[in-house]
Short mmCIF file of C-alpha atoms in Angstrom, two decimals:
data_model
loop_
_atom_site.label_atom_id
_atom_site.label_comp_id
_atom_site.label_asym_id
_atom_site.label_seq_id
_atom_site.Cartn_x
_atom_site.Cartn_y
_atom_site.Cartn_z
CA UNK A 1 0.00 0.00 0.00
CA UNK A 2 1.37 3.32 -0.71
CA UNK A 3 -0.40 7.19 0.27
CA UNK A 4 -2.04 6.99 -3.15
CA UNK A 5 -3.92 4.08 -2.59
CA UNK A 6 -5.07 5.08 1.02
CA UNK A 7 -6.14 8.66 -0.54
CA UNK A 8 -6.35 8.72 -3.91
CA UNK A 9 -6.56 11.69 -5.85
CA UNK A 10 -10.06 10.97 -7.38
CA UNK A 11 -11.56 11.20 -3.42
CA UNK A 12 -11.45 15.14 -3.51
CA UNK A 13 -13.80 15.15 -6.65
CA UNK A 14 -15.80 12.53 -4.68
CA UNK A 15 -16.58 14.78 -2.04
CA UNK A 16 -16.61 17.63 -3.90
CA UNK A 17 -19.76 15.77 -5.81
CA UNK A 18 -21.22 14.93 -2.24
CA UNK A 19 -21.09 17.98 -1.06
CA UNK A 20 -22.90 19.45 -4.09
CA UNK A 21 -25.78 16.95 -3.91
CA UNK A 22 -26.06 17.31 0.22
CA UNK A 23 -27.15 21.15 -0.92
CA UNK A 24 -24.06 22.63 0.93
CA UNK A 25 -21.92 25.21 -0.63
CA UNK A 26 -19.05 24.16 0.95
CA UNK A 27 -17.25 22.07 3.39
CA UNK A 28 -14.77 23.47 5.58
CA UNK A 29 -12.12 21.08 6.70
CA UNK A 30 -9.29 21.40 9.59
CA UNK A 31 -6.51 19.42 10.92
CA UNK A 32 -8.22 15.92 12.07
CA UNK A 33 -9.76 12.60 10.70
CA UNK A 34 -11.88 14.42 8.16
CA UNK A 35 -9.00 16.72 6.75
CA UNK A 36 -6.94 13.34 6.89
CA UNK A 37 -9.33 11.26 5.26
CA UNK A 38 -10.03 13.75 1.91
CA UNK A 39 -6.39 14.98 1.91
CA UNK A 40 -4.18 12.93 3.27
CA UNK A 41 -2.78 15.22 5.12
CA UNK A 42 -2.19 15.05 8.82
CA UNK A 43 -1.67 17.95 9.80
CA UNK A 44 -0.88 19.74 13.43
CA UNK A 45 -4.29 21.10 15.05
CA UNK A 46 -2.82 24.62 16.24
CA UNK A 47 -4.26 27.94 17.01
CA UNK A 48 -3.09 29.00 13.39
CA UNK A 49 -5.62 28.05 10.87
CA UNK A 50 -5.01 25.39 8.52
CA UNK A 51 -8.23 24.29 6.28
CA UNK A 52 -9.15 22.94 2.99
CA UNK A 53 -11.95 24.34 1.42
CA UNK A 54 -14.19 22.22 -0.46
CA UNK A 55 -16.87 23.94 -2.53
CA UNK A 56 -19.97 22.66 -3.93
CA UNK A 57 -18.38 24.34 -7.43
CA UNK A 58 -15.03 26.06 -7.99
CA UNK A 59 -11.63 24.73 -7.07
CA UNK A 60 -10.67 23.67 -3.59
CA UNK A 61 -8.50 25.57 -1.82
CA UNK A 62 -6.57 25.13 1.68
CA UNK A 63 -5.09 27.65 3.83
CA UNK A 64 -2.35 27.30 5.47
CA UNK A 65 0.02 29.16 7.73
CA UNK A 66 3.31 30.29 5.76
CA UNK A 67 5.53 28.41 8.48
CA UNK A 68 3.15 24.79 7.99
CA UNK A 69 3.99 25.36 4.13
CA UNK A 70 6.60 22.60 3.65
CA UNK A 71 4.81 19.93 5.12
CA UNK A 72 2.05 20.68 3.50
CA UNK A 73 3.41 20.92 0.34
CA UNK A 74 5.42 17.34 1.33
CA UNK A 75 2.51 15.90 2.53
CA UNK A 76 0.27 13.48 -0.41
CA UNK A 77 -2.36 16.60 -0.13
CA UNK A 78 0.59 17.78 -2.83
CA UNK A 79 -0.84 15.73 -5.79
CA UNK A 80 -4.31 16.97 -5.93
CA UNK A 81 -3.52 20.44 -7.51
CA UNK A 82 -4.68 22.09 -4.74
CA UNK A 83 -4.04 25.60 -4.30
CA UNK A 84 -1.91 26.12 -1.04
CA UNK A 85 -2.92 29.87 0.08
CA UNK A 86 0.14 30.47 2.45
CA UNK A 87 -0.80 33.58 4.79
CA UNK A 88 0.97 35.33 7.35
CA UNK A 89 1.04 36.36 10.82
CA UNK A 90 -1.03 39.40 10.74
CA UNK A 91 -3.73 38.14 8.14
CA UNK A 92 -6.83 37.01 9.06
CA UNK A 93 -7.23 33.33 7.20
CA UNK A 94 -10.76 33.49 8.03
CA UNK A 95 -11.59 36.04 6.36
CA UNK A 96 -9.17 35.49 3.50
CA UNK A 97 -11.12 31.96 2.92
CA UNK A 98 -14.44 33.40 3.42
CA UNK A 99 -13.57 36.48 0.11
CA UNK A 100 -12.39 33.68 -2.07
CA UNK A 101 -15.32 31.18 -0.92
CA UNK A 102 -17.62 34.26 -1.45
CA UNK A 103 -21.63 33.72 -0.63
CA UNK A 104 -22.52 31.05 1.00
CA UNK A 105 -25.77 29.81 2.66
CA UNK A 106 -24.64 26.62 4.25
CA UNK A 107 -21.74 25.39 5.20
CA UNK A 108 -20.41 21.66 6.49
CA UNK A 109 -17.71 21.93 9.69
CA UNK A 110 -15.10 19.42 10.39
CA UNK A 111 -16.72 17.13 12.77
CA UNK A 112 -13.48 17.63 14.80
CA UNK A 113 -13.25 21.55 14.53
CA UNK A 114 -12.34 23.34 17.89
CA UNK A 115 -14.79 25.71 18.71
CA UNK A 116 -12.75 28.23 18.20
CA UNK A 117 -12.71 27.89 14.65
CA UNK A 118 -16.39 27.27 14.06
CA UNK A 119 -16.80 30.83 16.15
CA UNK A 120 -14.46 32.68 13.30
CA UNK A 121 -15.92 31.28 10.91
CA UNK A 122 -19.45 31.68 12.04
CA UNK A 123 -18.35 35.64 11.88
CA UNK A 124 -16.71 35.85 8.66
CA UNK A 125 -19.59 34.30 7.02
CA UNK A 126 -22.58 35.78 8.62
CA UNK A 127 -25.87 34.01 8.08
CA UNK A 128 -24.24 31.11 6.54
CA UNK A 129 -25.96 27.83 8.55
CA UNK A 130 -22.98 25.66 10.09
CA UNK A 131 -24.03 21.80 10.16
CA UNK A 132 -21.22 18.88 10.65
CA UNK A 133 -19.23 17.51 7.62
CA UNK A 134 -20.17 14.19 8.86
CA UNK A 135 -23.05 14.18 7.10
CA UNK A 136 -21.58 14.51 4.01
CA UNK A 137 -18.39 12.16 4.50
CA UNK A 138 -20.46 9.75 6.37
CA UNK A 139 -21.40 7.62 3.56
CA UNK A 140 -17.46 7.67 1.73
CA UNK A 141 -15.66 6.87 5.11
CA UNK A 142 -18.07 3.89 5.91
CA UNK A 143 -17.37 2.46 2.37
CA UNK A 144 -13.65 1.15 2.88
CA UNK A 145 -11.87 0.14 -0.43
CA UNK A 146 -9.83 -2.60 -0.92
CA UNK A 147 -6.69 -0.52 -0.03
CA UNK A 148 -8.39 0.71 3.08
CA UNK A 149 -9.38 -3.20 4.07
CA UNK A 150 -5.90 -3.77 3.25
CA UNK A 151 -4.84 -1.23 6.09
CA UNK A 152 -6.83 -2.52 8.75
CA UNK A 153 -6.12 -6.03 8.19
CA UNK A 154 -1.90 -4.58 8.58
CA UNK A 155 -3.21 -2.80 11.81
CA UNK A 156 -4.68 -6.27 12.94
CA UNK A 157 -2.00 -8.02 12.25
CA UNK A 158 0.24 -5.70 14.16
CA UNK A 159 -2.05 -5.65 17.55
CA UNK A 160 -2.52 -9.22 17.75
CA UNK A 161 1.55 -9.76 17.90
CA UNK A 162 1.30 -7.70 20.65
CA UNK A 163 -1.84 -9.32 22.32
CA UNK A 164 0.35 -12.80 21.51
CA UNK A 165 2.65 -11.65 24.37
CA UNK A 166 0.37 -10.51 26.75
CA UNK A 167 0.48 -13.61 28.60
CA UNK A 168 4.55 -12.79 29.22
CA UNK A 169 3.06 -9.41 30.83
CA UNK A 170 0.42 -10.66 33.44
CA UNK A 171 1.71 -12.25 36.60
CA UNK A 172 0.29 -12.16 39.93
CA UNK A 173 2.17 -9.13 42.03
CA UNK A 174 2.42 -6.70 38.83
CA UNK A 175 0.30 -4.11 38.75
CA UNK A 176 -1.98 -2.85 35.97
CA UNK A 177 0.13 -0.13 35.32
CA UNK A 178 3.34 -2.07 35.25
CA UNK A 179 1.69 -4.40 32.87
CA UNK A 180 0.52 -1.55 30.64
CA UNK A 181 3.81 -0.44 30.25
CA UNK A 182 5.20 -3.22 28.69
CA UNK A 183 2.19 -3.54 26.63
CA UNK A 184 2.73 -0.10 25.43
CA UNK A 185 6.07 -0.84 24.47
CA UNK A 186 5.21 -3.83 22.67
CA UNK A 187 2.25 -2.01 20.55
CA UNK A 188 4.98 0.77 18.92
CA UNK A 189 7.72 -2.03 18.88
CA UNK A 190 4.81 -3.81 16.57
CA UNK A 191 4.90 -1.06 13.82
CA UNK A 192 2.25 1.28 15.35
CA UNK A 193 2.57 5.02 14.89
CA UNK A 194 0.75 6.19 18.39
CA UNK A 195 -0.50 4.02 21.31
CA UNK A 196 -4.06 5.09 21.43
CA UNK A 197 -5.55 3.32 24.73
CA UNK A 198 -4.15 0.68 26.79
CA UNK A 199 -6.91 -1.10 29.91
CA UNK A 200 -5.99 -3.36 31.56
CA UNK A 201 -8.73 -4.29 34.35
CA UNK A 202 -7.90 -6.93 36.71
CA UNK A 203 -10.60 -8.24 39.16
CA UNK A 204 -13.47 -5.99 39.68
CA UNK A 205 -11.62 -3.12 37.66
CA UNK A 206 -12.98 -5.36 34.80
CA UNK A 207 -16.44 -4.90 35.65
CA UNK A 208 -15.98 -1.57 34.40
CA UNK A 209 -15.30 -1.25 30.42
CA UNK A 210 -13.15 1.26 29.94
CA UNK A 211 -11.28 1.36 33.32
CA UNK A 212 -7.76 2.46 31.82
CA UNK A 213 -4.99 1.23 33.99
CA UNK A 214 -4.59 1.89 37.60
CA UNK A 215 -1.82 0.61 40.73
CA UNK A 216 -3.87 -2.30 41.64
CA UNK A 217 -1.99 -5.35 41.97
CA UNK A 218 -3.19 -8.75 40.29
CA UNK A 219 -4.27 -11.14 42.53
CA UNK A 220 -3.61 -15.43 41.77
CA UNK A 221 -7.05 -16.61 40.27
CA UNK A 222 -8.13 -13.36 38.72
CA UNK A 223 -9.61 -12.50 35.21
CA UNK A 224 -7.69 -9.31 33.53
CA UNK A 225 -9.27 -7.66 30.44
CA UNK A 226 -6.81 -6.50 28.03
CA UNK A 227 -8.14 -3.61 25.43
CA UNK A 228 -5.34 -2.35 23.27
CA UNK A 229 -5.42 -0.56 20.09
CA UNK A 230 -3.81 2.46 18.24
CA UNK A 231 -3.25 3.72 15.08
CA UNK A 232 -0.59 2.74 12.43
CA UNK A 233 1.48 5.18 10.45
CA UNK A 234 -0.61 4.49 7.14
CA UNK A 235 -3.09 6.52 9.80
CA UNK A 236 -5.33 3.17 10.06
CA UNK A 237 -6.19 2.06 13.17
CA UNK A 238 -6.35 -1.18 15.58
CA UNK A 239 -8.74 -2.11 17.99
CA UNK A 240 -8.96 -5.62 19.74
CA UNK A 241 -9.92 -7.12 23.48
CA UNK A 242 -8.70 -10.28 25.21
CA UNK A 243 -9.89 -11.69 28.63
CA UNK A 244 -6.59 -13.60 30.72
CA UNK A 245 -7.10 -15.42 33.61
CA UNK A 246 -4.06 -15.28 36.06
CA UNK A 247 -4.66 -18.81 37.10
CA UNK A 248 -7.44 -20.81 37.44
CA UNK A 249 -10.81 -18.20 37.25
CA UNK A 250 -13.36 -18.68 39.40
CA UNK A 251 -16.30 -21.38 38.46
CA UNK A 252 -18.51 -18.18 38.37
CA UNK A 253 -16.60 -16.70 35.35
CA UNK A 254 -15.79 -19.34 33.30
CA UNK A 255 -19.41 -20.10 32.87
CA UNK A 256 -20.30 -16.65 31.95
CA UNK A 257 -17.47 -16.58 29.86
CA UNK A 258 -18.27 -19.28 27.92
CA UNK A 259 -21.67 -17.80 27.06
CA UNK A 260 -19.69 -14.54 25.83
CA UNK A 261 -17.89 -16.22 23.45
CA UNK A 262 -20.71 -18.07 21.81
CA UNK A 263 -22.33 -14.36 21.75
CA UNK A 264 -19.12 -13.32 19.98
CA UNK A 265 -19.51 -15.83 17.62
CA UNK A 266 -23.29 -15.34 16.89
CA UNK A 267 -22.43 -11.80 16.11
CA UNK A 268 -19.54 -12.40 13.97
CA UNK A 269 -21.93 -14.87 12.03
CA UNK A 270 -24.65 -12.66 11.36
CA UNK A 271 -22.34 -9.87 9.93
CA UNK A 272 -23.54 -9.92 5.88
CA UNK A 273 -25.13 -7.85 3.54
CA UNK A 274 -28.20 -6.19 4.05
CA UNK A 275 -28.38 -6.89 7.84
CA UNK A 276 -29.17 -4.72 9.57
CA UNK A 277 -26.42 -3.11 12.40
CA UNK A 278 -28.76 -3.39 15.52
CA UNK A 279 -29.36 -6.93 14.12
CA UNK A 280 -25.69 -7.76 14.31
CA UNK A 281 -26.42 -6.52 18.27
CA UNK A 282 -29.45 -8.32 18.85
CA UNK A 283 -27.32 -11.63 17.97
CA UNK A 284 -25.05 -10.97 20.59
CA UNK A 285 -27.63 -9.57 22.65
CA UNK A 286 -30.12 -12.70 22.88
CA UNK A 287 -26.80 -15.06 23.95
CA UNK A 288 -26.25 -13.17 26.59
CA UNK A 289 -29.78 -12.60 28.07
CA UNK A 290 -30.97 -15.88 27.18
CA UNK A 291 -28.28 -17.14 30.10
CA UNK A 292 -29.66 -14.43 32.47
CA UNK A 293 -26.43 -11.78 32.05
CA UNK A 294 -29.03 -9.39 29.54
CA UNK A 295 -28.58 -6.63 32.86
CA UNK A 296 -24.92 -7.25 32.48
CA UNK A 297 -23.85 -6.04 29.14
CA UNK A 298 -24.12 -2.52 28.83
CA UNK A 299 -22.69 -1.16 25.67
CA UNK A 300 -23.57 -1.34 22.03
CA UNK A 301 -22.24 -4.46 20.47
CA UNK A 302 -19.54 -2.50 18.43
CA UNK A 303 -18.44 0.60 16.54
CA UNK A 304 -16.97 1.11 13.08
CA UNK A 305 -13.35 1.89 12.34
CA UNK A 306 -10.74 3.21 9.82
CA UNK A 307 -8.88 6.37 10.24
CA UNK A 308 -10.33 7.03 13.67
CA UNK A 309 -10.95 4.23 16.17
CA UNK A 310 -14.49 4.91 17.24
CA UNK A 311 -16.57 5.67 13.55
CA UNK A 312 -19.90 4.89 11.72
CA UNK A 313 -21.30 2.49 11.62
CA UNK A 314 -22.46 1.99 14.99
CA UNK A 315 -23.30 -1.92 15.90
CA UNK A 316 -26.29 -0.73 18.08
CA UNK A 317 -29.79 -1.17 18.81
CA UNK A 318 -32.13 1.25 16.97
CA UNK A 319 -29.71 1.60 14.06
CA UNK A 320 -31.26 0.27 10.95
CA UNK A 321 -28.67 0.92 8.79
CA UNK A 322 -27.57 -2.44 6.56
CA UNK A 323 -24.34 -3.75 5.70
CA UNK A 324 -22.61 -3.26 2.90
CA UNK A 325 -19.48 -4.54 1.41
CA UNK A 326 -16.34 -2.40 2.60
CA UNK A 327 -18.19 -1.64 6.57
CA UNK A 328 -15.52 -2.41 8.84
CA UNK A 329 -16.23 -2.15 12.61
CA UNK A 330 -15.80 -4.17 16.06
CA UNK A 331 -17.69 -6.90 17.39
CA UNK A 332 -17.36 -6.53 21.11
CA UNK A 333 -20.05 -7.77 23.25
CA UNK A 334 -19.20 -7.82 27.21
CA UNK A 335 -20.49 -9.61 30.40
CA UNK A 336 -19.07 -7.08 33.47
CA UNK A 337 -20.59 -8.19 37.22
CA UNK A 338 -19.91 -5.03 39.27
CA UNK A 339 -17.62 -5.68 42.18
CA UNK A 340 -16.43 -9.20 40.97
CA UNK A 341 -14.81 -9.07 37.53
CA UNK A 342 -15.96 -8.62 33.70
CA UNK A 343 -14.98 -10.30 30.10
CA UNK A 344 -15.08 -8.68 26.88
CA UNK A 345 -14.30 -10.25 23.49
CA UNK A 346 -13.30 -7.89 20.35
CA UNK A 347 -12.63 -8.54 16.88
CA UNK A 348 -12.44 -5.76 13.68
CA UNK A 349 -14.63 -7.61 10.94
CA UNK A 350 -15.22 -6.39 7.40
CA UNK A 351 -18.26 -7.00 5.73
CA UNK A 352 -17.77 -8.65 2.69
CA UNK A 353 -19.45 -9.83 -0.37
CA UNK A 354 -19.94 -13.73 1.45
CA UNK A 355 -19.90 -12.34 4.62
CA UNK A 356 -18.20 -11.05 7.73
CA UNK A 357 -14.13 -11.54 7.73
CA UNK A 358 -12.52 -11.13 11.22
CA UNK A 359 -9.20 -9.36 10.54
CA UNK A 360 -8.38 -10.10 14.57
CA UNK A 361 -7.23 -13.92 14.94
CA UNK A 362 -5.72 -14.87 18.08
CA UNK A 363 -7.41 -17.68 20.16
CA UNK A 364 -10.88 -16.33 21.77
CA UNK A 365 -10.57 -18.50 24.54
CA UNK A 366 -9.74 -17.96 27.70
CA UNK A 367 -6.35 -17.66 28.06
CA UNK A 368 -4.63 -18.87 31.76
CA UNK A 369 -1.84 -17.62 32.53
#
């Protein structure tokens, strides 16, 4: 994979179409997943304005501050024949973008844009109604192409190495955060750009899903949920959960346990074309409260990925939306009994012509340590 097929040139006229038929006249995008995902260009979010300008007709255009030039100009936003308007310290690139944007009615904002931003812009282009870029984008970003598939199934590869050493990590008498360490170390050692997240809940820290890390020491006999993911320097990201036992578990979990993973798996197999998200939840749903844990998991079933760990679509109840070929998101169902201990399960799986393909493939059973 090289920068041209993760953002190809043709994207910015594939927007650019988008945004005319969403009845925007523009879409104003600065440094973050949107800016990334159109441009290729990561740039730095600072308090000087950098933002490509995508209108509904006209060329695009992105601002830039004269000292953010370079990488701009080195970064694969350079083969779109974009016009780079450099401008310096005592300009106001707000107003400079609004002039050459000119009228405009309706505008789509970054759905990362600091506030600050969306407040300038709001008053150099009075009257003009500011909704998210989102809902223009939505619908290219969910669609991953093959080179995009490609990506995450290099960013699964990379964080199951690391999850295949876990079990070196967890010992009783470490503590979460000493174990976190190493696991940080071992997700950039694995080819990772940035380490995004790193939980690791022993005990009843693993009744609680997104606990982080904390000083509590492991205890003999206890479950540990690992969560790991970050994002790789293709900009692609990673996103996978194992449950460890350090020792035997007790009797209580492994039975619960067991009814998680078929849950994974019922999820996993439902994941085709033209079903429906929330029905990809409901599978892992009706496991779960068919063996009397239904009060016990209590998050959505999963959440889409690519350039940003947490994207549409959303695996949730109440979200009709149906599969298509190129959705990539997590299947993630949990069991977490407050005050005792939790298990979560999480694969990445792309929906595919035939079906769902898990790009996360080390062993979903219990692991003892």
């Amino acid at each position: 994979m090289t920068s041209s097929d993760l953002y190809p040139v043709s994207r910015l006229a594939a927007v650019q179409e988008a945004t005319a038929k969403s009845g925007l006249d523009a879409l104003l995008l600065t440094p973050g997943p949107d800016l990334r995902y159109v441009s290729g260009y990561d740039a730095k979010p600072l308090e000087r304005l950098t933002c490509l300008v995508v209108p509904a007709a006209g060329e695009p255009f992105m601002m830039v501050p004269r000292l953010e030039l370079p990488a701009a100009e080195a970064s694969p936003a350079s083969r779109l024949g974009l016009e780079f308007v450099a401008w310096d310290e005592t300009d106001d690139p707000y107003a400079i973008a609004a002039a050459r944007l000119g009228q405009a009615a309706k505008v789509g904002l970054a759905d990362r844009m600091w506030a600050m931003s969306s407040l300038r812009f709001r008053d150099a282009l009075p009257g003009a109604e500011q909704v998210l870029a989102g809902s223009v984008l939505r619908d290219l970003r969910m669609r991953k192409s093959p080179a995009e598939v490609a990506a995450l199934c290099e960013a699964g590869e990379a964080i199951d190495a690391v999850h295949r050493q876990v079990p070196e990590f967890l010992r009783a008498g470490r503590s979460e955060r000493d174990v976190a360490r190493d696991i940080t170390e071992a997700i950039l050692a694995s080819g990772h750009a940035t380490v995004d997240f790193v939980i690791v809940a022993s005990g009843p820290n693993g009744a609680s899903p997104h606990h982080d890390v904390s000083d509590r020491v492991i205890q003999e006999g206890e479950p540990v949920v690992v969560d790991i993911g970050g994002q790789l320097h293709s900009g692609y990201c990673s996103d996978s959960t194992r449950t460890y036992s350090v020792g035997e578990p007790p009797a209580e979990f492994s039975a619960y346990y067991e009814v998680l993973r078929r849950a994974q798996e019922a999820a996993c197999a439902a994941v085709r074309p033209g079903v429906s998200c929330e029905s990809v939840d409901a599978a892992a749903r009706e496991v779960i409260a068919e063996a009397g844990y239904g009060d016990y998991f209590i998050h959505r079933t999963g959440h889409g990925i690519g350039i940003e760990t947490h994207e549409e679509p959303y695996i949730v109840a109440g979200n009709g939306e149906p599969l298509e070929p190129g959705f990539a998101f997590s299947v993630e169902p949990g069991i977490y009994l407050p005050g005792r201990h939790g298990a979560r399960i999480e694969d990445i799986v792309v929906c595919t012509d035939n079906g769902g393909e898990r790009l996360n493939n080390t062993p979903r059973d219990l692991v003892i340590v």
